[in-house]
PDB file of C-alpha atoms in Angstrom:
ATOM      1  CA  MET A1317       4.760 -25.442  -2.932  1.00 57.00           C
ATOM      2  CA  SER A1318       7.395 -22.091  -0.438  1.00 68.00           C
ATOM      3  CA  ILE A1319       6.947 -18.731  -0.518  1.00 74.00           C
ATOM      4  CA  LEU A1320      10.247 -18.716  -1.278  1.00 71.00           C
ATOM      5  CA  GLU A1321       9.702 -20.843  -4.515  1.00 73.00           C
ATOM      6  CA  LYS A1322       7.105 -18.790  -5.617  1.00 75.00           C
ATOM      7  CA  ASP A1323       7.175 -18.374  -9.724  1.00 77.00           C
ATOM      8  CA  LEU A1324       7.286 -14.082  -9.779  1.00 82.00           C
ATOM      9  CA  THR A1325       6.862 -13.726 -12.815  1.00 87.00           C
ATOM     10  CA  VAL A1326       3.531 -13.131 -13.847  1.00 88.00           C
ATOM     11  CA  LYS A1327       2.698  -9.203 -13.388  1.00 93.00           C
ATOM     12  CA  LYS A1328      -0.793  -7.746 -12.954  1.00 95.00           C
ATOM     13  CA  ALA A1329      -0.651  -3.621 -12.209  1.00 94.00           C
ATOM     14  CA  THR A1330      -2.758  -3.304  -8.086  1.00 97.00           C
ATOM     15  CA  ARG A1331      -5.126  -0.431  -9.835  1.00 97.00           C
ATOM     16  CA  GLU A1332      -5.976  -3.481 -12.170  1.00 97.00           C
ATOM     17  CA  ALA A1333      -7.688  -5.311  -8.407  1.00 97.00           C
ATOM     18  CA  PHE A1334      -9.358  -2.438  -7.335  1.00 98.00           C
ATOM     19  CA  GLY A1335     -10.836  -1.511 -11.260  1.00 97.00           C
ATOM     20  CA  ASP A1336     -11.813  -5.319 -11.162  1.00 98.00           C
ATOM     21  CA  GLU A1337     -12.980  -5.455  -7.695  1.00 98.00           C
ATOM     22  CA  ILE A1338     -15.340  -2.017  -7.766  1.00 98.00           C
ATOM     23  CA  VAL A1339     -17.134  -3.687 -10.098  1.00 98.00           C
ATOM     24  CA  LYS A1340     -18.183  -6.618  -8.002  1.00 98.00           C
ATOM     25  CA  LEU A1341     -18.703  -4.756  -5.203  1.00 98.00           C
ATOM     26  CA  GLY A1342     -21.097  -1.916  -6.600  1.00 98.00           C
ATOM     27  CA  LYS A1343     -22.988  -4.449  -8.200  1.00 98.00           C
ATOM     28  CA  GLU A1344     -23.624  -6.263  -4.192  1.00 97.00           C
ATOM     29  CA  ASN A1345     -24.423  -3.142  -3.379  1.00 98.00           C
ATOM     30  CA  LYS A1346     -25.661  -0.353  -4.791  1.00 97.00           C
ATOM     31  CA  ASP A1347     -24.450   2.085  -1.558  1.00 98.00           C
ATOM     32  CA  ILE A1348     -21.144   2.311  -3.215  1.00 98.00           C
ATOM     33  CA  TYR A1349     -20.410   4.445  -5.340  1.00 98.00           C
ATOM     34  CA  VAL A1350     -17.147   6.323  -7.149  1.00 98.00           C
ATOM     35  CA  ILE A1351     -16.125   9.795  -7.774  1.00 97.00           C
ATOM     36  CA  ASP A1352     -13.879  10.368 -10.012  1.00 95.00           C
ATOM     37  CA  VAL A1353     -11.328  12.831 -11.046  1.00 95.00           C
ATOM     38  CA  ASP A1354     -12.133  13.065 -15.057  1.00 92.00           C
ATOM     39  CA  ILE A1355      -9.160  10.067 -14.831  1.00 92.00           C
ATOM     40  CA  ALA A1356     -10.819   6.947 -15.125  1.00 90.00           C
ATOM     41  CA  LYS A1357      -9.174   5.386 -17.945  1.00 92.00           C
ATOM     42  CA  SER A1358      -5.511   5.513 -15.532  1.00 91.00           C
ATOM     43  CA  CYS A1359      -7.860   4.363 -12.227  1.00 93.00           C
ATOM     44  CA  LYS A1360      -9.053   1.861 -14.194  1.00 95.00           C
ATOM     45  CA  THR A1361     -12.825   2.475 -12.983  1.00 95.00           C
ATOM     46  CA  SER A1362     -13.949   2.336 -16.979  1.00 95.00           C
ATOM     47  CA  ASN A1363     -16.122  -0.435 -16.200  1.00 95.00           C
ATOM     48  CA  PHE A1364     -17.577   0.428 -13.463  1.00 96.00           C
ATOM     49  CA  ILE A1365     -18.689   3.582 -15.065  1.00 96.00           C
ATOM     50  CA  LYS A1366     -19.733   1.486 -18.130  1.00 96.00           C
ATOM     51  CA  GLN A1367     -21.565  -1.478 -16.010  1.00 97.00           C
ATOM     52  CA  LEU A1368     -23.325   0.853 -13.313  1.00 97.00           C
ATOM     53  CA  PRO A1369     -23.256   4.864 -14.377  1.00 96.00           C
ATOM     54  CA  ASN A1370     -26.284   5.025 -11.958  1.00 97.00           C
ATOM     55  CA  GLN A1371     -23.246   4.916  -9.226  1.00 96.00           C
ATOM     56  CA  HIS A1372     -21.153   6.879 -10.659  1.00 96.00           C
ATOM     57  CA  ILE A1373     -20.030  11.078 -11.019  1.00 95.00           C
ATOM     58  CA  ASN A1374     -17.543  11.944 -12.292  1.00 95.00           C
ATOM     59  CA  VAL A1375     -16.503  16.104 -10.835  1.00 94.00           C
ATOM     60  CA  GLY A1376     -13.566  16.473 -13.814  1.00 92.00           C
ATOM     61  CA  ILE A1377     -10.116  17.998 -12.308  1.00 90.00           C
ATOM     62  CA  ALA A1378     -11.467  18.542  -8.665  1.00 90.00           C
ATOM     63  CA  GLU A1379     -10.498  16.805  -5.738  1.00 92.00           C
ATOM     64  CA  GLN A1380     -10.320  18.645  -3.254  1.00 93.00           C
ATOM     65  CA  ASN A1381     -14.220  18.816  -4.717  1.00 95.00           C
ATOM     66  CA  ALA A1382     -14.668  15.200  -4.773  1.00 96.00           C
ATOM     67  CA  ALA A1383     -13.855  14.807  -1.011  1.00 96.00           C
ATOM     68  CA  GLY A1384     -16.789  16.933  -0.706  1.00 96.00           C
ATOM     69  CA  ILE A1385     -18.738  15.349  -2.315  1.00 97.00           C
ATOM     70  CA  ALA A1386     -18.245  11.647  -1.034  1.00 98.00           C
ATOM     71  CA  ALA A1387     -18.440  12.926   2.333  1.00 98.00           C
ATOM     72  CA  GLY A1388     -21.981  14.663   2.133  1.00 97.00           C
ATOM     73  CA  LEU A1389     -22.858  11.366   0.375  1.00 98.00           C
ATOM     74  CA  ALA A1390     -21.320   9.458   3.110  1.00 98.00           C
ATOM     75  CA  THR A1391     -24.305  11.623   5.624  1.00 98.00           C
ATOM     76  CA  THR A1392     -26.587  10.454   3.110  1.00 97.00           C
ATOM     77  CA  GLY A1393     -25.698   6.108   4.231  1.00 97.00           C
ATOM     78  CA  LYS A1394     -23.905   5.500   0.746  1.00 98.00           C
ATOM     79  CA  ILE A1395     -19.556   4.630   0.010  1.00 98.00           C
ATOM     80  CA  PRO A1396     -18.124   6.795  -2.079  1.00 98.00           C
ATOM     81  CA  PHE A1397     -14.510   5.938  -3.619  1.00 98.00           C
ATOM     82  CA  VAL A1398     -12.589   8.790  -4.526  1.00 98.00           C
ATOM     83  CA  SER A1399     -10.477   7.396  -7.470  1.00 97.00           C
ATOM     84  CA  THR A1400      -7.619   9.776  -8.446  1.00 96.00           C
ATOM     85  CA  TYR A1401      -3.683   9.508  -8.506  1.00 96.00           C
ATOM     86  CA  ALA A1402      -1.854   8.900  -5.190  1.00 96.00           C
ATOM     87  CA  VAL A1403      -0.773  12.390  -4.699  1.00 94.00           C
ATOM     88  CA  PHE A1404      -4.018  14.137  -6.055  1.00 95.00           C
ATOM     89  CA  GLY A1405      -5.860  11.845  -2.935  1.00 94.00           C
ATOM     90  CA  SER A1406      -3.187  12.736  -0.318  1.00 95.00           C
ATOM     91  CA  LEU A1407      -1.962  16.350  -0.574  1.00 94.00           C
ATOM     92  CA  ARG A1408      -3.748  18.602  -2.768  1.00 93.00           C
ATOM     93  CA  MET A1409      -6.825  16.547  -0.732  1.00 95.00           C
ATOM     94  CA  ALA A1410      -5.474  16.865   2.924  1.00 96.00           C
ATOM     95  CA  GLU A1411      -7.500  19.514   4.127  1.00 96.00           C
ATOM     96  CA  GLN A1412     -11.376  18.605   3.382  1.00 97.00           C
ATOM     97  CA  ILE A1413      -9.744  14.318   4.357  1.00 97.00           C
ATOM     98  CA  ARG A1414      -8.496  16.722   7.626  1.00 97.00           C
ATOM     99  CA  GLN A1415     -11.496  18.291   8.096  1.00 97.00           C
ATOM    100  CA  GLU A1416     -15.107  17.036   5.959  1.00 96.00           C
ATOM    101  CA  ILE A1417     -13.987  13.201   6.454  1.00 98.00           C
ATOM    102  CA  CYS A1418     -11.581  12.698   9.546  1.00 98.00           C
ATOM    103  CA  TYR A1419     -12.656  14.750  11.728  1.00 98.00           C
ATOM    104  CA  PRO A1420     -16.157  14.131  11.771  1.00 98.00           C
ATOM    105  CA  ASN A1421     -15.021  10.306  11.081  1.00 98.00           C
ATOM    106  CA  LEU A1422     -16.931  10.159   7.490  1.00 98.00           C
ATOM    107  CA  ASN A1423     -17.213   5.985   5.820  1.00 98.00           C
ATOM    108  CA  VAL A1424     -14.848   7.735   2.831  1.00 98.00           C
ATOM    109  CA  LYS A1425     -12.804   5.673   1.483  1.00 98.00           C
ATOM    110  CA  ILE A1426      -9.949   7.469  -0.355  1.00 98.00           C
ATOM    111  CA  ALA A1427      -8.771   4.659  -3.444  1.00 98.00           C
ATOM    112  CA  CYS A1428      -5.518   5.948  -5.071  1.00 97.00           C
ATOM    113  CA  SER A1429      -3.400   4.332  -7.972  1.00 96.00           C
ATOM    114  CA  HIS A1430       0.273   5.346  -9.138  1.00 95.00           C
ATOM    115  CA  GLY A1431       1.386   5.427  -5.043  1.00 95.00           C
ATOM    116  CA  GLY A1432       4.800   5.898  -4.586  1.00 94.00           C
ATOM    117  CA  LEU A1433       7.373   5.794  -7.086  1.00 94.00           C
ATOM    118  CA  THR A1434       5.779   3.231  -9.645  1.00 90.00           C
ATOM    119  CA  PRO A1435       3.750   6.903 -11.593  1.00 89.00           C
ATOM    120  CA  ALA A1436       8.679   6.720 -12.348  1.00 85.00           C
ATOM    121  CA  ASN A1437       8.650   8.130 -16.267  1.00 86.00           C
ATOM    122  CA  ASP A1438       5.729  10.974 -15.114  1.00 87.00           C
ATOM    123  CA  GLY A1439       8.492  12.728 -12.766  1.00 86.00           C
ATOM    124  CA  GLY A1440       9.010  13.481  -9.202  1.00 84.00           C
ATOM    125  CA  SER A1441       5.880  15.576  -9.475  1.00 88.00           C
ATOM    126  CA  HIS A1442       2.961  12.608  -9.649  1.00 90.00           C
ATOM    127  CA  GLN A1443       5.584  10.314  -7.384  1.00 92.00           C
ATOM    128  CA  ALA A1444       3.697   9.775  -3.817  1.00 93.00           C
ATOM    129  CA  ILE A1445       6.331   9.519  -1.921  1.00 95.00           C
ATOM    130  CA  GLU A1446       4.925  10.661   1.365  1.00 96.00           C
ATOM    131  CA  ASP A1447       1.257  10.460   1.477  1.00 97.00           C
ATOM    132  CA  MET A1448       0.835   7.182   3.897  1.00 97.00           C
ATOM    133  CA  GLY A1449       3.311   9.280   6.396  1.00 97.00           C
ATOM    134  CA  VAL A1450       0.782  12.671   5.616  1.00 97.00           C
ATOM    135  CA  LEU A1451      -2.142  10.047   6.233  1.00 97.00           C
ATOM    136  CA  ARG A1452      -1.855   7.968   8.692  1.00 97.00           C
ATOM    137  CA  SER A1453      -1.384  11.148  10.769  1.00 97.00           C
ATOM    138  CA  PHE A1454      -5.179  12.037  10.668  1.00 98.00           C
ATOM    139  CA  PRO A1455      -7.055  10.549  13.508  1.00 98.00           C
ATOM    140  CA  ASN A1456      -9.516   8.068  12.388  1.00 98.00           C
ATOM    141  CA  MET A1457      -8.040   7.613   8.513  1.00 98.00           C
ATOM    142  CA  THR A1458      -7.107   3.568   8.419  1.00 98.00           C
ATOM    143  CA  VAL A1459      -4.129   3.094   5.717  1.00 98.00           C
ATOM    144  CA  ILE A1460      -3.829  -0.114   3.183  1.00 98.00           C
ATOM    145  CA  MET A1461      -1.581  -0.769   0.403  1.00 98.00           C
ATOM    146  CA  GLY A1462      -1.428  -4.237  -0.727  1.00 98.00           C
ATOM    147  CA  ALA A1463       1.209  -5.882  -2.118  1.00 97.00           C
ATOM    148  CA  ASP A1464      -0.357  -7.767  -5.482  1.00 97.00           C
ATOM    149  CA  TYR A1465      -2.747  -8.292  -6.906  1.00 97.00           C
ATOM    150  CA  TYR A1466      -5.678 -10.735  -5.585  1.00 97.00           C
ATOM    151  CA  SER A1467      -4.449  -9.451  -1.855  1.00 97.00           C
ATOM    152  CA  THR A1468      -5.441  -5.982  -2.709  1.00 98.00           C
ATOM    153  CA  ARG A1469      -8.707  -7.261  -4.570  1.00 98.00           C
ATOM    154  CA  LYS A1470      -9.184  -8.278  -1.100  1.00 98.00           C
ATOM    155  CA  LEU A1471      -8.304  -5.643   0.693  1.00 98.00           C
ATOM    156  CA  VAL A1472     -10.863  -3.458  -0.871  1.00 98.00           C
ATOM    157  CA  GLU A1473     -13.341  -5.763   0.183  1.00 98.00           C
ATOM    158  CA  GLN A1474     -13.111  -5.531   3.394  1.00 98.00           C
ATOM    159  CA  ALA A1475     -12.377  -1.600   2.989  1.00 98.00           C
ATOM    160  CA  SER A1476     -15.893  -0.951   1.818  1.00 98.00           C
ATOM    161  CA  LYS A1477     -16.819  -3.592   4.859  1.00 97.00           C
ATOM    162  CA  ILE A1478     -15.606  -1.504   7.752  1.00 97.00           C
ATOM    163  CA  TYR A1479     -16.604   1.599   8.968  1.00 98.00           C
ATOM    164  CA  GLY A1480     -14.769   5.164   8.078  1.00 98.00           C
ATOM    165  CA  PRO A1481     -12.592   6.582   6.429  1.00 98.00           C
ATOM    166  CA  VAL A1482      -9.613   4.505   4.103  1.00 98.00           C
ATOM    167  CA  PHE A1483      -6.748   5.494   2.133  1.00 98.00           C
ATOM    168  CA  LEU A1484      -6.264   2.704  -0.586  1.00 98.00           C
ATOM    169  CA  ARG A1485      -2.688   3.200  -2.532  1.00 98.00           C
ATOM    170  CA  PHE A1486      -2.764   1.145  -5.352  1.00 97.00           C
ATOM    171  CA  THR A1487       0.671   0.565  -8.218  1.00 93.00           C
ATOM    172  CA  ARG A1488       1.022   1.856 -11.999  1.00 92.00           C
ATOM    173  CA  ASP A1489       2.998  -0.835 -12.671  1.00 90.00           C
ATOM    174  CA  THR A1490       3.024  -4.396 -13.127  1.00 92.00           C
ATOM    175  CA  VAL A1491       4.458  -6.282  -9.830  1.00 93.00           C
ATOM    176  CA  PRO A1492       4.270 -10.037  -9.331  1.00 94.00           C
ATOM    177  CA  MET A1493       1.206 -12.194  -8.374  1.00 95.00           C
ATOM    178  CA  ILE A1494       2.061 -13.417  -4.548  1.00 95.00           C
ATOM    179  CA  TYR A1495      -1.678 -14.509  -3.350  1.00 95.00           C
ATOM    180  CA  SER A1496      -3.061 -17.380  -4.498  1.00 92.00           C
ATOM    181  CA  GLU A1497      -7.174 -16.354  -5.021  1.00 94.00           C
ATOM    182  CA  ILE A1498      -7.972 -18.614  -1.628  1.00 94.00           C
ATOM    183  CA  GLU A1499      -5.791 -16.333   0.177  1.00 94.00           C
ATOM    184  CA  GLU A1500      -7.078 -14.579   3.230  1.00 94.00           C
ATOM    185  CA  PHE A1501      -6.398 -10.803   4.607  1.00 97.00           C
ATOM    186  CA  THR A1502      -7.398  -9.070   7.582  1.00 97.00           C
ATOM    187  CA  ILE A1503      -7.011  -4.699   7.941  1.00 98.00           C
ATOM    188  CA  GLY A1504      -4.682  -4.671  11.072  1.00 98.00           C
ATOM    189  CA  LYS A1505      -3.024  -7.500  10.706  1.00 98.00           C
ATOM    190  CA  ALA A1506       0.529  -8.486   8.685  1.00 98.00           C
ATOM    191  CA  LYS A1507       0.100 -11.599   6.723  1.00 97.00           C
ATOM    192  CA  GLN A1508       3.405 -13.520   7.875  1.00 96.00           C
ATOM    193  CA  LEU A1509       4.911 -15.358   4.647  1.00 96.00           C
ATOM    194  CA  LYS A1510       7.959 -16.980   6.405  1.00 95.00           C
ATOM    195  CA  GLN A1511       8.996 -17.854   9.511  1.00 95.00           C
ATOM    196  CA  GLY A1512      12.702 -17.262  10.692  1.00 96.00           C
ATOM    197  CA  LYS A1513      15.297 -17.222  13.605  1.00 96.00           C
ATOM    198  CA  ASP A1514      18.435 -14.215  12.840  1.00 97.00           C
ATOM    199  CA  ILE A1515      16.644 -11.413  10.759  1.00 98.00           C
ATOM    200  CA  ALA A1516      12.904  -9.968  10.634  1.00 98.00           C
ATOM    201  CA  ILE A1517      12.092  -8.274   7.342  1.00 98.00           C
ATOM    202  CA  ILE A1518       8.968  -5.921   7.198  1.00 98.00           C
ATOM    203  CA  ALA A1519       7.394  -4.900   3.997  1.00 98.00           C
ATOM    204  CA  ASN A1520       4.787  -3.124   2.912  1.00 98.00           C
ATOM    205  CA  GLY A1521       2.545  -3.063  -0.820  1.00 97.00           C
ATOM    206  CA  ASP A1522       5.112  -3.315  -4.391  1.00 95.00           C
ATOM    207  CA  THR A1523       8.664  -3.737  -2.134  1.00 97.00           C
ATOM    208  CA  VAL A1524       6.935  -7.044  -1.103  1.00 97.00           C
ATOM    209  CA  ARG A1525       8.848  -8.920  -3.642  1.00 96.00           C
ATOM    210  CA  LEU A1526      11.731  -7.253  -2.782  1.00 97.00           C
ATOM    211  CA  ALA A1527      11.998  -8.509   0.235  1.00 97.00           C
ATOM    212  CA  LEU A1528      10.816 -12.922  -1.387  1.00 97.00           C
ATOM    213  CA  GLU A1529      13.969 -12.037  -3.257  1.00 96.00           C
ATOM    214  CA  ALA A1530      16.159 -10.672  -0.699  1.00 97.00           C
ATOM    215  CA  ALA A1531      15.293 -14.025   1.562  1.00 97.00           C
ATOM    216  CA  ARG A1532      15.976 -16.151  -0.769  1.00 96.00           C
ATOM    217  CA  ASP A1533      19.423 -14.929  -1.483  1.00 96.00           C
ATOM    218  CA  LEU A1534      19.648 -14.578   1.993  1.00 97.00           C
ATOM    219  CA  GLU A1535      18.543 -18.600   3.637  1.00 95.00           C
ATOM    220  CA  LYS A1536      21.180 -19.847   0.170  1.00 95.00           C
ATOM    221  CA  GLU A1537      23.744 -18.422   2.339  1.00 94.00           C
ATOM    222  CA  GLY A1538      22.777 -19.885   5.963  1.00 95.00           C
ATOM    223  CA  ILE A1539      20.939 -16.567   6.499  1.00 96.00           C
ATOM    224  CA  SER A1540      17.620 -17.281   8.677  1.00 97.00           C
ATOM    225  CA  VAL A1541      14.688 -14.523   7.600  1.00 97.00           C
ATOM    226  CA  LYS A1542      10.947 -14.320   9.344  1.00 98.00           C
ATOM    227  CA  LEU A1543       9.020 -12.225   6.572  1.00 98.00           C
ATOM    228  CA  LEU A1544       6.077 -10.241   6.524  1.00 98.00           C
ATOM    229  CA  ASP A1545       4.075  -8.087   4.789  1.00 98.00           C
ATOM    230  CA  MET A1546       2.458  -5.225   6.269  1.00 98.00           C
ATOM    231  CA  HIS A1547      -0.436  -4.129   4.125  1.00 98.00           C
ATOM    232  CA  THR A1548      -1.364  -1.683   6.569  1.00 98.00           C
ATOM    233  CA  ILE A1549       0.529   0.448   7.850  1.00 98.00           C
ATOM    234  CA  LYS A1550      -2.271   2.194   9.642  1.00 98.00           C
ATOM    235  CA  PRO A1551      -3.394   0.585  12.716  1.00 98.00           C
ATOM    236  CA  LEU A1552      -0.048  -0.753  12.232  1.00 98.00           C
ATOM    237  CA  ASP A1553      -0.241  -4.925  13.439  1.00 98.00           C
ATOM    238  CA  ARG A1554       2.025  -3.754  16.739  1.00 98.00           C
ATOM    239  CA  ASP A1555       1.904  -7.704  17.757  1.00 98.00           C
ATOM    240  CA  ALA A1556       2.916  -9.236  14.515  1.00 98.00           C
ATOM    241  CA  VAL A1557       6.356  -6.114  15.053  1.00 98.00           C
ATOM    242  CA  VAL A1558       7.174  -7.176  18.754  1.00 97.00           C
ATOM    243  CA  GLU A1559       7.228 -10.859  17.720  1.00 97.00           C
ATOM    244  CA  CYS A1560      10.159  -9.683  15.706  1.00 97.00           C
ATOM    245  CA  LEU A1561      11.985  -7.969  18.005  1.00 96.00           C
ATOM    246  CA  ASP A1562      12.985 -11.093  19.845  1.00 93.00           C
ATOM    247  CA  LEU A1563      14.663 -12.108  16.422  1.00 95.00           C
ATOM    248  CA  GLY A1564      16.912  -8.705  17.281  1.00 93.00           C
ATOM    249  CA  ASN A1565      17.067  -7.061  14.183  1.00 97.00           C
ATOM    250  CA  ILE A1566      14.645  -5.499  11.654  1.00 98.00           C
ATOM    251  CA  ILE A1567      14.815  -4.306   7.820  1.00 98.00           C
ATOM    252  CA  THR A1568      11.641  -2.230   6.542  1.00 98.00           C
ATOM    253  CA  VAL A1569      11.442  -1.574   2.874  1.00 98.00           C
ATOM    254  CA  GLU A1570       9.139   0.290   1.309  1.00 98.00           C
ATOM    255  CA  ASP A1571       8.270   2.134  -1.662  1.00 97.00           C
ATOM    256  CA  HIS A1572       7.832   6.215   0.306  1.00 98.00           C
ATOM    257  CA  ASN A1573       9.428   7.890   2.676  1.00 97.00           C
ATOM    258  CA  ILE A1574      11.772   6.621   5.326  1.00 97.00           C
ATOM    259  CA  LEU A1575       9.935   9.046   7.003  1.00 97.00           C
ATOM    260  CA  ASN A1576       6.678   9.128   8.785  1.00 96.00           C
ATOM    261  CA  GLY A1577       6.345   5.745   6.562  1.00 97.00           C
ATOM    262  CA  LEU A1578       5.857   1.913   7.350  1.00 98.00           C
ATOM    263  CA  GLY A1579       9.718   2.356   8.808  1.00 98.00           C
ATOM    264  CA  SER A1580       8.761   5.052  11.110  1.00 98.00           C
ATOM    265  CA  ALA A1581       5.865   3.260  11.857  1.00 98.00           C
ATOM    266  CA  VAL A1582       7.936   0.716  13.135  1.00 98.00           C
ATOM    267  CA  CYS A1583      10.646   2.379  15.017  1.00 98.00           C
ATOM    268  CA  GLU A1584       7.994   3.704  17.008  1.00 98.00           C
ATOM    269  CA  VAL A1585       6.756   0.516  18.502  1.00 98.00           C
ATOM    270  CA  VAL A1586      10.535  -0.854  18.788  1.00 97.00           C
ATOM    271  CA  ALA A1587      11.345   2.659  21.034  1.00 97.00           C
ATOM    272  CA  GLU A1588       8.491   2.075  23.121  1.00 97.00           C
ATOM    273  CA  GLU A1589      10.157  -1.195  23.868  1.00 96.00           C
ATOM    274  CA  GLY A1590      13.240   0.311  24.038  1.00 95.00           C
ATOM    275  CA  ARG A1591      14.416  -3.295  22.625  1.00 94.00           C
ATOM    276  CA  GLY A1592      16.010  -4.162  19.218  1.00 95.00           C
ATOM    277  CA  ARG A1593      17.328  -2.629  15.759  1.00 96.00           C
ATOM    278  CA  VAL A1594      16.103  -1.583  13.041  1.00 97.00           C
ATOM    279  CA  THR A1595      17.380  -0.574   9.455  1.00 98.00           C
ATOM    280  CA  ARG A1596      14.649   1.719   6.620  1.00 98.00           C
ATOM    281  CA  ILE A1597      14.608   0.967   3.405  1.00 98.00           C
ATOM    282  CA  GLY A1598      12.844   3.251   0.997  1.00 98.00           C
ATOM    283  CA  VAL A1599      12.512   6.767  -0.576  1.00 97.00           C
ATOM    284  CA  GLN A1600      16.306   8.026   0.772  1.00 95.00           C
ATOM    285  CA  ASP A1601      14.011  11.415   2.281  1.00 94.00           C
ATOM    286  CA  GLN A1602      14.078  12.643  -1.432  1.00 93.00           C
ATOM    287  CA  PHE A1603      12.462  13.624  -5.141  1.00 92.00           C
ATOM    288  CA  GLY A1604      12.063  11.303  -7.053  1.00 88.00           C
ATOM    289  CA  GLN A1605      12.770  12.091 -11.401  1.00 91.00           C
ATOM    290  CA  SER A1606      11.581  11.312 -14.603  1.00 93.00           C
ATOM    291  CA  ALA A1607      13.125   7.664 -14.988  1.00 93.00           C
ATOM    292  CA  PRO A1608      12.346   4.004 -14.989  1.00 92.00           C
ATOM    293  CA  TYR A1609      10.208   2.984 -11.778  1.00 93.00           C
ATOM    294  CA  GLU A1610      14.170   0.031 -11.645  1.00 93.00           C
ATOM    295  CA  LYS A1611      16.571   2.792 -11.968  1.00 94.00           C
ATOM    296  CA  LEU A1612      14.319   4.575  -9.187  1.00 95.00           C
ATOM    297  CA  LEU A1613      14.410   2.367  -6.960  1.00 96.00           C
ATOM    298  CA  GLU A1614      18.293   1.724  -7.170  1.00 96.00           C
ATOM    299  CA  LEU A1615      18.710   5.244  -6.730  1.00 95.00           C
ATOM    300  CA  ASN A1616      17.115   5.054  -3.847  1.00 97.00           C
ATOM    301  CA  GLY A1617      18.446   1.467  -2.847  1.00 97.00           C
ATOM    302  CA  ILE A1618      15.199   0.079  -2.954  1.00 98.00           C
ATOM    303  CA  THR A1619      17.155  -2.886  -4.129  1.00 98.00           C
ATOM    304  CA  VAL A1620      17.313  -7.043  -3.528  1.00 98.00           C
ATOM    305  CA  GLU A1621      20.421  -6.876  -3.241  1.00 98.00           C
ATOM    306  CA  ASN A1622      20.635  -3.406  -0.990  1.00 98.00           C
ATOM    307  CA  ILE A1623      18.624  -5.935   1.176  1.00 98.00           C
ATOM    308  CA  VAL A1624      20.735  -8.894   1.512  1.00 98.00           C
ATOM    309  CA  GLN A1625      24.025  -6.475   2.285  1.00 98.00           C
ATOM    310  CA  THR A1626      21.959  -5.159   5.084  1.00 98.00           C
ATOM    311  CA  ALA A1627      20.639  -8.136   6.933  1.00 98.00           C
ATOM    312  CA  LYS A1628      24.291 -10.091   6.167  1.00 97.00           C
ATOM    313  CA  ARG A1629      25.303  -6.579   7.794  1.00 96.00           C
ATOM    314  CA  MET A1630      22.888  -6.248  10.761  1.00 96.00           C
ATOM    315  CA  VAL A1631      23.735 -10.269  11.443  1.00 94.00           C
ATOM    316  CA  ARG A1632      27.261  -9.661  11.463  1.00 87.00           C
ATOM    317  CA  LYS A1633      26.606  -7.159  14.254  1.00 75.00           C
TER     318      LYS A1633
END
C-alpha cells in the first residue's frame, strides 16, 4: 500500500509511546531510571512507577534538582530519563542541562511530553515552542521528536542505547498512526516517506501527518512531492537535505518556532551549499494562547492548505 493511501484516522499520543516503551526498557535494563517531577500521570510514567518502583525517583516540582540528580546517577553508570513537560525540561532546566549534563557529556535523557502547541488550552506559558532550538545549540546534545506512536517507541529505545545527552519531545494530543510496528528508525537519519521530483517537504513530529496529507493533495494536482520525516533535529541528516536540493525547492514544517528549529537547521545546510530555496512553515515567532490545538496551528499557518498553496507558489516560480 502506498504511503498516500495510509489510513490516518487511528490516533495515539506519542507520550503514550514513551510510557509504554520505558517500562519495556526498564525491565530489560535495570540501569534505566525514571526521574519524575510530580506529573507522572500526565507524562505516562505511572506504569513504570507501579512495575519498577526501585528504578524510580520522584523529586517533586523541582526540574532543576531532577537534572542534577540525573547527572549524579549517570556518573555511576545508570541511564536516567528525566520526565517532565517540554517547556520545563528545556527552559527551566537549561542551565543545569548545559553545565551538569552536556558540558561533561553525561548519559542523561530528557524525555518531555506536551511539546509544541499540543498543550493547547493550557495556554502560551505551557506551550514549548523554543525547546528544540534552545537545546540543539548545546554541544553533545541530540534532539529528537517522533511523528507517531511506533516511531517514537523505536526512537526512545535507540536513545536508551546511544551514549550522551538526548532530548526527546512528545505530544500531549493524539496524532495519526503513520508507521507500522515493524518500521525501523535510525537516530540522525531522516525517514523518506515518498520520492518525488518537483518539490521536497521536510517535516518533524506532529506535523508529519499534515505534510503527508498535503502531499496527497498535491499529487492529485500533478505536483510530485518528496517527503521526509526529519525526526532528528540534531544531528541533522545533512545528506538527506542536500539530496532535496536537487529539486530546487524545500518546504519545512514544524510545530516549533521557525527560528532555530527544523527550518533554521535546514536553512543552514542550504546556505552552506549555496543553492536551493526554503520556505519555513511553523510557529511565526509568536507565543501561543489558550485555544484548541487545531486553531493554534491554523493561526500560525501550520495547515494542509497552507502547505499546498506554498508548494504551488514555489513550483510555479
